Coordinates of C-alpha atoms in Angstrom, one line a residue:
M228 CA 83.8 73.9 -188.0
D229 CA 83.5 75.4 -184.0
K230 CA 80.8 78.2 -184.5
E231 CA 82.3 79.8 -181.5
L232 CA 85.7 79.6 -182.1
A233 CA 85.0 81.3 -185.7
L234 CA 83.2 84.1 -184.0
K235 CA 85.4 84.8 -181.2
E236 CA 87.6 85.5 -183.9
I237 CA 85.8 88.1 -185.5
L238 CA 85.1 89.8 -182.6
E239 CA 88.4 90.0 -181.1
K240 CA 89.6 91.3 -184.7
T241 CA 86.9 93.8 -184.5
L242 CA 88.0 95.0 -180.6
S243 CA 91.5 94.6 -181.9
D244 CA 91.0 97.1 -184.7
L245 CA 89.3 99.7 -182.4
G246 CA 92.8 99.3 -180.3
L247 CA 90.1 97.3 -177.2
N248 CA 91.8 94.4 -175.2
V249 CA 88.5 92.6 -173.7
S250 CA 88.3 89.4 -172.9
I251 CA 84.9 87.6 -174.7
K252 CA 82.5 85.3 -173.2
L253 CA 79.7 83.5 -175.4
E254 CA 76.6 82.3 -173.7
K255 CA 73.4 80.7 -175.0
P256 CA 70.3 83.0 -174.0
A257 CA 67.7 82.2 -171.7
D258 CA 65.3 83.0 -174.2
E259 CA 65.5 81.5 -177.7
K260 CA 64.1 84.7 -179.1
F261 CA 66.9 86.3 -178.5
G262 CA 68.7 84.1 -180.9
D263 CA 71.5 81.1 -180.3
L264 CA 74.3 83.2 -178.5
S265 CA 74.8 86.6 -176.8
S266 CA 78.0 88.2 -175.5
N267 CA 78.2 91.4 -173.0
L268 CA 81.8 92.4 -174.3
A269 CA 80.1 95.9 -175.4
M270 CA 79.6 96.6 -171.5
S271 CA 82.8 94.9 -170.6
A272 CA 84.7 97.3 -172.9
Y273 CA 82.3 100.5 -172.1
E274 CA 84.9 101.7 -169.6
Q275 CA 87.5 101.9 -172.7
V276 CA 85.2 104.0 -174.7
K277 CA 82.5 105.6 -172.3
E278 CA 83.7 109.2 -173.6
E279 CA 82.9 108.4 -177.1
F280 CA 79.3 106.7 -176.5
N281 CA 76.6 107.9 -174.2
S282 CA 75.8 104.1 -173.1
P283 CA 76.9 100.7 -173.6
R284 CA 73.8 100.3 -175.6
D285 CA 74.9 102.9 -177.9
F286 CA 78.6 101.4 -178.3
A287 CA 77.1 98.1 -179.0
L288 CA 74.6 99.1 -181.9
S289 CA 78.2 101.0 -183.0
L290 CA 79.8 97.6 -182.5
V291 CA 77.0 95.6 -184.8
Q292 CA 77.7 98.0 -187.9
K293 CA 81.8 96.8 -187.4
I294 CA 81.2 93.6 -186.8
K295 CA 78.7 92.8 -190.0
A296 CA 81.7 94.4 -192.1
N297 CA 83.4 90.8 -191.5
D298 CA 82.4 88.0 -193.3
L299 CA 79.8 86.3 -190.9
A300 CA 77.5 84.9 -193.7
K301 CA 78.8 81.1 -193.1
I302 CA 77.9 81.3 -189.5
I303 CA 75.3 84.4 -188.6
E304 CA 72.3 85.2 -190.1
E305 CA 71.3 88.2 -187.7
I306 CA 73.1 90.3 -185.7
S307 CA 71.0 92.6 -182.8
V308 CA 71.3 94.2 -179.8
A309 CA 69.1 93.9 -176.8
G310 CA 68.7 95.8 -173.6
P311 CA 71.3 97.2 -172.2
G312 CA 74.2 96.4 -174.4
F313 CA 73.6 92.7 -174.9
I314 CA 74.7 91.8 -178.7
N315 CA 72.8 88.5 -179.9
F316 CA 73.7 86.3 -182.6
K317 CA 71.3 84.2 -184.8
L318 CA 73.1 81.3 -186.5
N319 CA 72.8 80.9 -190.2
D320 CA 70.4 77.8 -191.1
S321 CA 73.2 76.8 -193.8
Y322 CA 75.6 76.4 -190.8
L323 CA 73.0 74.4 -188.8
L324 CA 72.3 72.1 -192.0
E325 CA 76.0 71.6 -192.3
N326 CA 76.2 70.3 -188.7
L327 CA 73.3 68.4 -189.6
K328 CA 74.8 66.7 -192.2
Q329 CA 78.2 66.3 -190.3
I330 CA 77.0 64.1 -187.7
I331 CA 75.4 61.5 -190.1
Q332 CA 78.2 61.1 -192.2
N333 CA 80.7 61.0 -189.3
K334 CA 78.1 59.0 -186.7
N335 CA 81.6 59.8 -184.2
L336 CA 80.7 63.3 -182.9
E337 CA 83.7 65.3 -183.1
L338 CA 84.5 66.4 -179.6
K339 CA 86.8 69.2 -178.4
N340 CA 90.3 67.2 -177.4
F341 CA 91.3 69.4 -175.1
G342 CA 92.8 66.6 -173.3
Q343 CA 95.3 65.3 -176.0
G344 CA 98.6 64.0 -174.7
K345 CA 97.6 64.2 -171.3
K346 CA 97.1 61.5 -169.0
A347 CA 94.8 61.1 -166.2
I348 CA 94.1 58.1 -163.4
V349 CA 90.3 58.3 -162.3
E350 CA 90.2 56.7 -158.9
Y351 CA 86.7 54.8 -157.9
S352 CA 84.5 52.5 -156.2
S353 CA 87.1 51.1 -154.1
P354 CA 85.0 48.7 -152.0
N355 CA 86.3 47.2 -148.9
I356 CA 87.1 43.4 -149.2
A357 CA 85.2 40.9 -146.8
K358 CA 82.5 43.6 -146.7
P359 CA 79.3 44.5 -148.0
F360 CA 79.2 46.2 -151.7
T361 CA 76.5 48.7 -150.0
I362 CA 74.4 51.2 -151.9
G363 CA 77.0 53.9 -150.9
H364 CA 79.2 52.3 -153.1
L365 CA 77.0 52.9 -156.2
R366 CA 77.7 56.6 -156.5
S367 CA 81.3 56.8 -156.0
T368 CA 81.1 53.4 -159.0
I369 CA 79.3 55.4 -161.4
I370 CA 80.0 58.6 -161.4
G371 CA 83.9 57.8 -161.2
D372 CA 83.1 55.5 -164.2
S373 CA 81.2 58.4 -166.0
V374 CA 83.9 60.8 -165.6
A375 CA 86.1 58.6 -166.9
N376 CA 84.5 58.1 -169.9
L377 CA 84.5 61.9 -170.5
L378 CA 88.3 62.5 -169.7
E379 CA 88.8 59.9 -172.6
A380 CA 86.4 61.3 -174.9
S381 CA 88.1 64.1 -174.5
G382 CA 91.3 63.0 -175.2
H383 CA 93.0 61.7 -172.3
E384 CA 94.8 58.2 -171.5
V385 CA 92.9 57.4 -168.7
F386 CA 94.0 54.8 -166.4
R387 CA 90.8 53.4 -163.9
D388 CA 91.7 52.3 -160.7
N389 CA 89.9 50.5 -158.2
H390 CA 91.5 51.5 -155.0
L391 CA 90.5 48.5 -153.0
G392 CA 90.3 48.7 -148.9
D393 CA 92.4 45.4 -148.6
W394 CA 94.6 45.8 -145.7
G395 CA 94.2 46.5 -142.0
T396 CA 93.8 45.1 -138.5
Q397 CA 90.0 43.9 -139.6
F398 CA 91.7 41.1 -141.5
G399 CA 93.2 39.1 -138.2
K400 CA 89.7 39.1 -136.8
Q401 CA 88.5 37.8 -140.3
I402 CA 91.4 35.1 -140.4
V403 CA 90.1 34.1 -136.2
A404 CA 86.6 33.9 -137.3
I405 CA 87.1 31.5 -140.5
K406 CA 89.6 29.3 -138.7
K407 CA 87.1 28.9 -135.4
W408 CA 83.7 29.0 -137.4
G409 CA 83.6 29.2 -140.8
N410 CA 84.0 26.3 -143.8
E411 CA 86.0 27.3 -146.6
E412 CA 84.5 25.1 -148.9
E413 CA 80.8 26.4 -148.3
I414 CA 82.3 29.9 -148.1
S415 CA 83.5 29.1 -152.0
Q416 CA 80.8 27.4 -153.3
S417 CA 78.7 30.1 -151.9
A418 CA 76.4 32.3 -154.5
N419 CA 77.8 35.2 -152.1
P420 CA 80.7 34.1 -150.3
V421 CA 80.5 37.9 -149.4
E422 CA 77.8 37.3 -146.9
K423 CA 79.5 34.4 -145.4
L424 CA 82.2 36.8 -144.4
V425 CA 80.1 39.3 -143.2
A426 CA 78.4 37.1 -140.8
L427 CA 81.7 35.3 -139.4
Y428 CA 83.0 38.6 -138.8
V429 CA 79.7 39.9 -136.6
K430 CA 80.3 36.3 -135.1
F431 CA 84.2 37.7 -133.9
H432 CA 82.5 40.4 -132.5
E433 CA 80.0 38.9 -130.5
E434 CA 82.2 36.2 -129.1
A435 CA 84.9 38.7 -128.5
E436 CA 82.6 40.6 -126.0
K437 CA 82.3 37.6 -123.7
N438 CA 86.0 36.2 -124.3
P439 CA 88.5 39.7 -125.1
E440 CA 91.4 37.2 -125.5
L441 CA 90.4 37.1 -129.0
E442 CA 91.2 40.3 -129.8
D443 CA 94.5 39.2 -128.9
E444 CA 94.5 36.5 -131.2
A445 CA 93.3 38.4 -134.0
R446 CA 96.1 40.9 -133.6
A447 CA 98.4 38.1 -133.4
W448 CA 97.2 36.6 -137.0
F449 CA 97.5 40.2 -138.3
K450 CA 101.2 40.6 -137.1
K451 CA 101.5 36.9 -139.3
L452 CA 100.0 38.4 -142.0
E453 CA 102.0 41.5 -142.1
N454 CA 105.3 39.0 -141.8
G455 CA 104.3 36.9 -144.6
D456 CA 103.0 34.1 -143.0
E457 CA 101.9 31.5 -145.5
E458 CA 98.9 30.4 -144.0
A459 CA 97.5 33.8 -143.0
R460 CA 98.6 35.2 -146.2
A461 CA 96.3 32.5 -148.2
L462 CA 93.2 33.0 -146.2
W463 CA 93.5 36.9 -146.7
Q464 CA 94.1 35.8 -150.4
K465 CA 91.3 34.0 -150.1
C466 CA 89.0 36.5 -148.7
I467 CA 90.0 39.1 -151.7
D468 CA 89.1 36.0 -154.5
W469 CA 85.6 35.2 -152.1
S470 CA 84.8 39.0 -152.8
F471 CA 85.7 39.7 -156.5
I472 CA 82.8 36.7 -156.9
E473 CA 80.2 39.6 -155.7
F474 CA 82.1 42.4 -156.7
A475 CA 82.6 40.9 -160.3
K476 CA 79.0 40.5 -160.6
I477 CA 77.9 44.0 -159.5
Y478 CA 80.3 45.5 -162.2
Q479 CA 79.2 43.5 -165.0
A480 CA 75.5 44.6 -164.0
L481 CA 76.4 48.1 -164.0
G482 CA 79.0 47.9 -167.1
V483 CA 81.7 49.1 -165.1
S484 CA 85.5 48.3 -165.6
F485 CA 88.7 49.2 -164.4
T486 CA 92.3 49.2 -166.4
E487 CA 94.4 48.8 -163.3
N488 CA 96.2 45.0 -162.0
N489 CA 94.0 43.4 -164.7
G490 CA 91.2 44.8 -163.6
R491 CA 90.9 44.7 -160.1
G492 CA 93.0 47.5 -159.0
Y493 CA 95.7 48.6 -156.9
G494 CA 94.2 47.9 -153.3
E495 CA 96.0 49.4 -149.7
S496 CA 97.9 46.2 -149.7
F497 CA 100.2 47.0 -152.7
F498 CA 101.8 49.7 -151.1
E499 CA 102.4 48.4 -147.9
E500 CA 106.0 47.6 -147.9
M501 CA 106.4 51.5 -148.8
L502 CA 104.9 52.7 -145.7
Q503 CA 108.0 52.9 -143.5
P504 CA 110.4 54.5 -145.7
L505 CA 108.0 57.0 -147.1
I506 CA 107.3 57.9 -142.9
E507 CA 111.7 58.3 -142.6
E508 CA 111.6 60.3 -146.2
L509 CA 108.9 62.5 -145.1
K510 CA 110.8 63.2 -141.5
K511 CA 113.9 63.7 -143.3
Q512 CA 112.4 66.4 -145.6
G513 CA 111.1 68.0 -142.3
I514 CA 107.4 67.8 -143.6
A515 CA 106.5 65.4 -141.3
K516 CA 107.7 65.4 -137.3
T517 CA 107.1 63.4 -134.4
G518 CA 104.2 65.0 -132.2
E519 CA 104.7 65.3 -128.1
E520 CA 103.0 61.8 -127.3
G521 CA 105.1 60.2 -130.0
A522 CA 102.5 60.3 -133.3
V523 CA 104.3 61.2 -136.5
L524 CA 102.5 64.0 -138.2
I525 CA 102.8 66.5 -141.2
F526 CA 102.6 70.1 -140.1
Y527 CA 101.5 72.8 -142.7
P528 CA 103.1 76.2 -143.2
N529 CA 101.5 78.6 -140.6
D530 CA 99.1 76.3 -139.6
E531 CA 96.7 76.9 -142.7
L532 CA 95.5 73.4 -141.8
S533 CA 95.7 70.9 -139.0
P534 CA 98.3 68.2 -138.5
L535 CA 97.7 65.1 -140.8
M536 CA 98.6 62.0 -138.9
I537 CA 100.9 59.4 -140.7
A538 CA 101.4 57.1 -137.8
K539 CA 100.3 56.6 -134.7
K540 CA 102.5 56.0 -131.5
D541 CA 102.4 52.6 -131.5
G542 CA 104.2 53.0 -135.4
S543 CA 101.1 51.5 -136.8
T544 CA 100.0 53.8 -140.5
L545 CA 96.7 55.0 -141.3
Y546 CA 94.6 55.7 -144.7
A547 CA 96.7 58.8 -144.5
T548 CA 100.0 57.0 -144.9
R549 CA 98.4 54.6 -147.7
D550 CA 97.1 57.3 -149.7
L551 CA 100.6 59.2 -150.0
A552 CA 102.2 56.1 -150.7
T553 CA 100.1 55.7 -153.3
D554 CA 100.4 58.9 -154.7
K555 CA 103.7 58.6 -154.8
W556 CA 103.9 55.6 -156.6
R557 CA 101.5 56.9 -159.3
R558 CA 103.6 60.3 -159.9
E559 CA 107.2 58.0 -160.1
N560 CA 105.7 55.2 -162.3
P561 CA 106.6 56.6 -165.8
L562 CA 103.6 54.7 -167.2
Y563 CA 101.6 57.4 -165.5
Q564 CA 103.8 60.3 -166.8
N565 CA 103.1 62.6 -169.4
A566 CA 105.5 62.9 -172.1
D567 CA 107.3 65.7 -170.6
G568 CA 107.7 63.8 -167.4
S569 CA 104.9 66.0 -165.6
A570 CA 102.3 64.7 -163.2
P571 CA 99.2 63.0 -164.4
L572 CA 95.6 64.4 -163.2
V573 CA 94.7 62.2 -160.6
I574 CA 90.9 62.2 -159.4
N575 CA 89.4 61.0 -156.4
E576 CA 85.6 60.1 -156.7
V577 CA 85.1 60.0 -153.1
G578 CA 81.8 61.3 -150.5
G579 CA 81.8 64.8 -149.3
E580 CA 82.4 63.8 -146.1
Q581 CA 86.1 63.1 -146.8
T582 CA 86.7 66.7 -148.1
F583 CA 89.0 68.5 -145.6
Y584 CA 90.9 64.9 -145.6
F585 CA 91.7 65.5 -149.2
Q586 CA 92.5 68.9 -148.7
Q587 CA 95.2 67.9 -146.2
I588 CA 96.6 65.1 -148.6
Y589 CA 96.5 67.2 -151.7
R590 CA 98.4 70.5 -149.6
A591 CA 100.9 67.7 -148.2
E592 CA 101.4 66.7 -151.8
E593 CA 102.2 70.1 -153.3
L594 CA 104.7 70.7 -150.1
L595 CA 106.5 67.4 -151.2
G596 CA 106.6 68.5 -154.9
W597 CA 104.9 66.0 -156.3
Y598 CA 101.7 67.7 -157.7
E599 CA 101.3 70.8 -158.4
K600 CA 97.8 72.8 -157.7
G601 CA 94.7 71.4 -159.7
Q602 CA 96.7 67.8 -160.6
R603 CA 94.9 66.5 -157.8
V604 CA 90.9 66.6 -157.4
H605 CA 88.2 65.5 -155.3
V606 CA 84.9 64.9 -156.9
K607 CA 82.9 64.4 -153.9
H608 CA 79.6 62.8 -153.6
G609 CA 76.8 63.1 -151.4
L610 CA 74.6 60.5 -149.5
Y611 CA 71.2 58.7 -150.3
R612 CA 68.8 59.5 -148.2
F613 CA 65.8 56.7 -147.9
K614 CA 62.1 57.2 -146.8
E615 CA 61.7 55.2 -143.4
G616 CA 60.6 52.2 -144.6
K617 CA 61.1 52.1 -148.3
M618 CA 64.2 50.3 -148.3
S619 CA 64.4 47.3 -145.8
T620 CA 67.4 44.4 -146.1
R621 CA 67.3 41.1 -144.6
K622 CA 70.9 41.5 -143.9
G623 CA 71.0 43.9 -141.3
N624 CA 71.6 47.5 -140.8
V625 CA 73.2 48.2 -144.6
I626 CA 71.7 48.2 -148.1
W627 CA 73.8 45.9 -150.2
L628 CA 73.7 47.0 -153.5
E629 CA 72.8 43.5 -155.0
E630 CA 69.5 44.0 -153.0
V631 CA 69.1 47.3 -154.9
L632 CA 69.8 46.3 -158.6
N633 CA 67.4 43.0 -157.8
K634 CA 64.5 46.0 -156.8
A635 CA 65.3 47.7 -159.4
K636 CA 64.8 45.4 -162.2
E637 CA 61.9 43.7 -160.4
K638 CA 60.3 47.6 -160.8
A639 CA 61.2 47.8 -164.3
M640 CA 59.3 44.6 -165.4
A641 CA 56.3 46.5 -164.9
F642 CA 57.2 47.8 -168.3
T643 CA 58.3 44.7 -170.1
K644 CA 58.2 40.9 -169.7
D645 CA 62.1 40.9 -171.5
E646 CA 64.3 40.2 -168.4
A647 CA 67.2 41.6 -170.5
I648 CA 65.3 44.6 -170.9
A649 CA 64.3 45.0 -167.7
E650 CA 67.7 44.9 -166.2
T651 CA 69.0 47.5 -169.2
V652 CA 66.4 49.5 -168.1
S653 CA 66.5 49.3 -164.3
I654 CA 70.3 49.8 -164.6
A655 CA 70.0 53.1 -166.9
A656 CA 67.1 54.3 -164.1
L657 CA 69.7 53.9 -161.3
K658 CA 72.5 55.9 -163.4
W659 CA 70.5 58.7 -164.8
N660 CA 69.3 59.1 -160.8
D661 CA 72.3 59.7 -159.8
L662 CA 74.5 61.3 -162.7
K663 CA 71.2 63.8 -163.4
R664 CA 72.4 66.5 -160.4
K665 CA 75.5 67.7 -158.9
S666 CA 77.3 65.0 -157.5
E667 CA 77.7 66.8 -154.2
I668 CA 74.1 66.9 -153.6
N669 CA 72.3 64.3 -151.3
I670 CA 69.4 62.2 -153.2
N671 CA 66.2 61.5 -151.7
F672 CA 65.9 57.9 -153.0
D673 CA 62.4 57.6 -154.3
W674 CA 61.6 54.6 -156.6
E675 CA 58.3 56.6 -158.4
E676 CA 61.0 59.2 -159.3
I677 CA 64.0 56.3 -161.1
I678 CA 61.5 54.5 -162.5
N679 CA 59.2 56.9 -164.4
L680 CA 58.5 56.9 -168.2
Q681 CA 57.6 60.3 -168.2
G682 CA 59.7 62.6 -166.3
N683 CA 63.4 62.9 -166.1
S684 CA 64.5 59.6 -166.2
G685 CA 66.7 56.8 -167.4
P686 CA 63.7 55.1 -168.7
Y687 CA 62.4 58.3 -170.5
M688 CA 65.5 58.6 -171.9
L689 CA 65.8 55.0 -173.1
Y690 CA 62.7 55.5 -174.9
A691 CA 63.1 58.7 -176.6
Y692 CA 66.2 56.9 -178.7
A693 CA 64.2 53.8 -179.0
R694 CA 61.2 56.4 -180.5
A695 CA 63.7 57.6 -182.9
K696 CA 65.2 54.0 -183.9
S697 CA 61.6 52.9 -184.4
I698 CA 60.6 55.7 -186.8
L699 CA 64.1 54.9 -188.9
R700 CA 63.3 51.0 -189.3
K701 CA 60.2 52.7 -190.9
A702 CA 62.3 54.4 -193.6
S703 CA 64.9 53.5 -196.3
E704 CA 68.4 53.6 -195.8
N705 CA 69.2 55.7 -197.8
E706 CA 66.9 58.3 -197.1
T707 CA 68.9 60.3 -194.3
K708 CA 72.3 60.4 -196.2
Q709 CA 71.0 62.0 -199.2
N710 CA 71.1 65.8 -199.6
E711 CA 68.9 67.3 -201.9
S712 CA 67.5 70.6 -201.8
S713 CA 64.0 71.4 -200.8
N714 CA 62.3 74.7 -200.7
F715 CA 60.8 74.5 -197.6
E716 CA 61.0 76.2 -194.4
I717 CA 62.5 75.4 -191.3
S718 CA 60.5 75.7 -188.5
P719 CA 61.5 77.4 -185.1
L720 CA 60.9 74.2 -183.1
E721 CA 63.3 72.3 -186.3
K722 CA 65.6 75.3 -185.6
S723 CA 65.9 74.7 -181.7
L724 CA 66.5 71.2 -182.6
L725 CA 69.0 71.8 -184.9
S726 CA 70.6 74.2 -182.8
S727 CA 70.9 72.0 -179.4
L728 CA 72.4 69.7 -181.7
D729 CA 74.9 71.8 -182.7
E730 CA 75.6 72.0 -178.9
F731 CA 76.7 68.5 -177.7
S732 CA 80.7 68.8 -178.0
K733 CA 80.6 72.0 -176.1
V734 CA 78.3 70.2 -173.3
V735 CA 80.5 67.4 -173.4
A736 CA 83.7 69.2 -172.9
R737 CA 82.6 71.5 -169.5
S738 CA 81.3 68.0 -168.3
A739 CA 84.7 66.9 -168.5
S740 CA 86.5 69.8 -167.4
E741 CA 84.3 70.5 -164.7
F742 CA 84.0 66.5 -163.9
S743 CA 80.4 67.3 -163.8
P744 CA 78.4 64.6 -165.7
H745 CA 75.3 66.3 -164.9
Y746 CA 75.7 68.7 -167.5
L747 CA 75.3 66.3 -169.9
C748 CA 72.2 65.0 -168.1
T749 CA 70.7 68.2 -168.5
Y750 CA 71.4 68.4 -172.2
L751 CA 70.7 65.0 -173.2
F752 CA 67.2 65.2 -171.2
D753 CA 66.4 68.9 -173.2
L754 CA 67.2 67.2 -176.5
A755 CA 65.0 64.3 -175.9
Q756 CA 61.9 67.0 -175.0
L757 CA 62.8 68.7 -177.8
F758 CA 62.9 65.7 -179.8
N759 CA 59.3 64.6 -178.7
S760 CA 57.8 67.6 -179.4
F761 CA 59.2 67.4 -182.7
Y762 CA 57.6 64.3 -182.9
N763 CA 54.6 65.1 -181.7
K764 CA 53.8 68.4 -183.6
Y765 CA 54.9 67.6 -187.2
P766 CA 54.3 64.6 -189.6
I767 CA 57.7 62.7 -190.1
L768 CA 57.1 59.6 -192.7
N769 CA 54.0 61.2 -193.8
S770 CA 55.2 64.5 -194.8
S771 CA 56.1 65.1 -198.6
L772 CA 58.9 68.2 -198.8
E773 CA 60.0 67.8 -195.1
R774 CA 60.1 64.0 -195.2
Q775 CA 63.8 63.7 -196.0
F776 CA 65.2 67.1 -193.7
R777 CA 63.2 65.8 -190.9
L778 CA 64.4 61.7 -191.1
Q779 CA 67.8 63.6 -191.0
L780 CA 66.9 65.3 -187.7
V781 CA 65.8 62.0 -186.3
E782 CA 68.8 60.3 -187.0
A783 CA 70.9 63.0 -185.5
V784 CA 69.4 62.9 -182.8
S785 CA 69.4 59.0 -182.2
I786 CA 73.4 59.5 -182.6
T787 CA 73.7 62.3 -180.2
L788 CA 71.6 60.3 -178.0
S789 CA 73.4 57.0 -178.2
K790 CA 76.6 58.8 -177.8
G791 CA 75.3 61.1 -175.0
L792 CA 74.2 58.2 -173.0
A793 CA 77.3 56.0 -173.7
L794 CA 79.4 58.6 -172.1
L795 CA 77.4 58.0 -168.8
G796 CA 77.8 54.5 -168.9
I797 CA 74.1 53.7 -170.1
K798 CA 73.3 51.2 -172.6
T799 CA 70.6 52.0 -174.8
L800 CA 68.1 49.9 -176.2
E801 CA 66.9 49.9 -179.8
K802 CA 63.0 48.9 -179.1
M803 CA 61.0 49.2 -175.9

């Protein structure tokens, strides 16, 4: 039973009987002494009844009597009025105990399926071929993966796309570098082919400073690539395949995968042949026009946004052209359309520095009639900030993600000699450090905060789960499944734990609908803290009357932590 939905129905009926129409909001009070749920409806409706009551509080007291006349016994134990007119509700123990029973019986926690029958495309990670997979790609990869998990849990059919940077003039330079100074066999056999490709790319620029004709040679090779030259295409494809040797290792370590194009995603090259027809279509519709200097731009009504260039004066295309072609293809592909033919939800998980650019893209797509407002979403992330000297790299002025993963594992080995456990702990640490705060906030990358068993960290969360599983291993399997009534009083701390368990589906729904995993992190951390307080305060295995109930609490906490962490892309450990 959804307690908020049931309570709202009763409140709406009460107000309707009085001839009042007010939007009802229920919130969790900041202080538990005020109950489990609170509403300001008496204050919101007071304007309609101020002739009859001296204050919102007087009206609230009158409302409470009318609300009590309805059948609330299954959900609410107590109703009270606080302050200027807040109506507070304390949940019935029997309702919370029934919810506890359902968690244990179902294992798979019931979630709000607001996305049922809807489709969503989540585009994330999107590294560049033949370029370093850097620390900068980590945020997009893990935030996007978690957003996709949350939408899936909420009923959406989710398509996970890796929009690779696999096209552009840089590939002409890369081909020249490989042919002049590279060894294809050596690159193929390397443990890190991308490192070899980056070194060749750097060498090209060093040599081009001495010999500018190399730039002309690179342009000629890219032209061959565009025209489908067999040798150029073969080398370009090798660059993609070599890059995926590294990408695959990183995605496997992070536990991240993609559904589109056999797990590789659709790169920019897939849409190359669609670009010129798209430019002509936009010009024909009057959305795009040739500017004074010969470039083609999209102009917005009433100059609401600055023009967006989609073709340079020499005819070459830009990121915007490729992004528009991508979104047009997605809109027209029946695979992605909802059952009624409407557009899917399309999410770009990309850095916040591209906010204005995506405003231009999304507005253009609205003007073209491809998507409606709200069907295109930019989930933005901030930057990592490093203390000087804390994160050096042997590979130049970028921090390769592989180095960060290795460093995290090395630090996790301080807690365990088991490499597999250390790897799980290190990935959990990195993911939690990122997901626990609003995605658009910049992060100060601090190893002491990340790898910490005591604070708001991934290892702390894994330890709370492992502690719960350790307790359960010491109990008989049937003890959490029995449902015998016992004559004991539920303590305030145990009641808080029960109430927290009841909030899970609501928090997941909010995290999914707002594309914000940090709400789920906050909830899970609070739950883990409550559980640890409960563990430290009360005997569980050595209790008498309360043993079965407390074991059920432990079981429900372990199920909820496991499910919640999985939605964040974090694996749990049975032992630590």
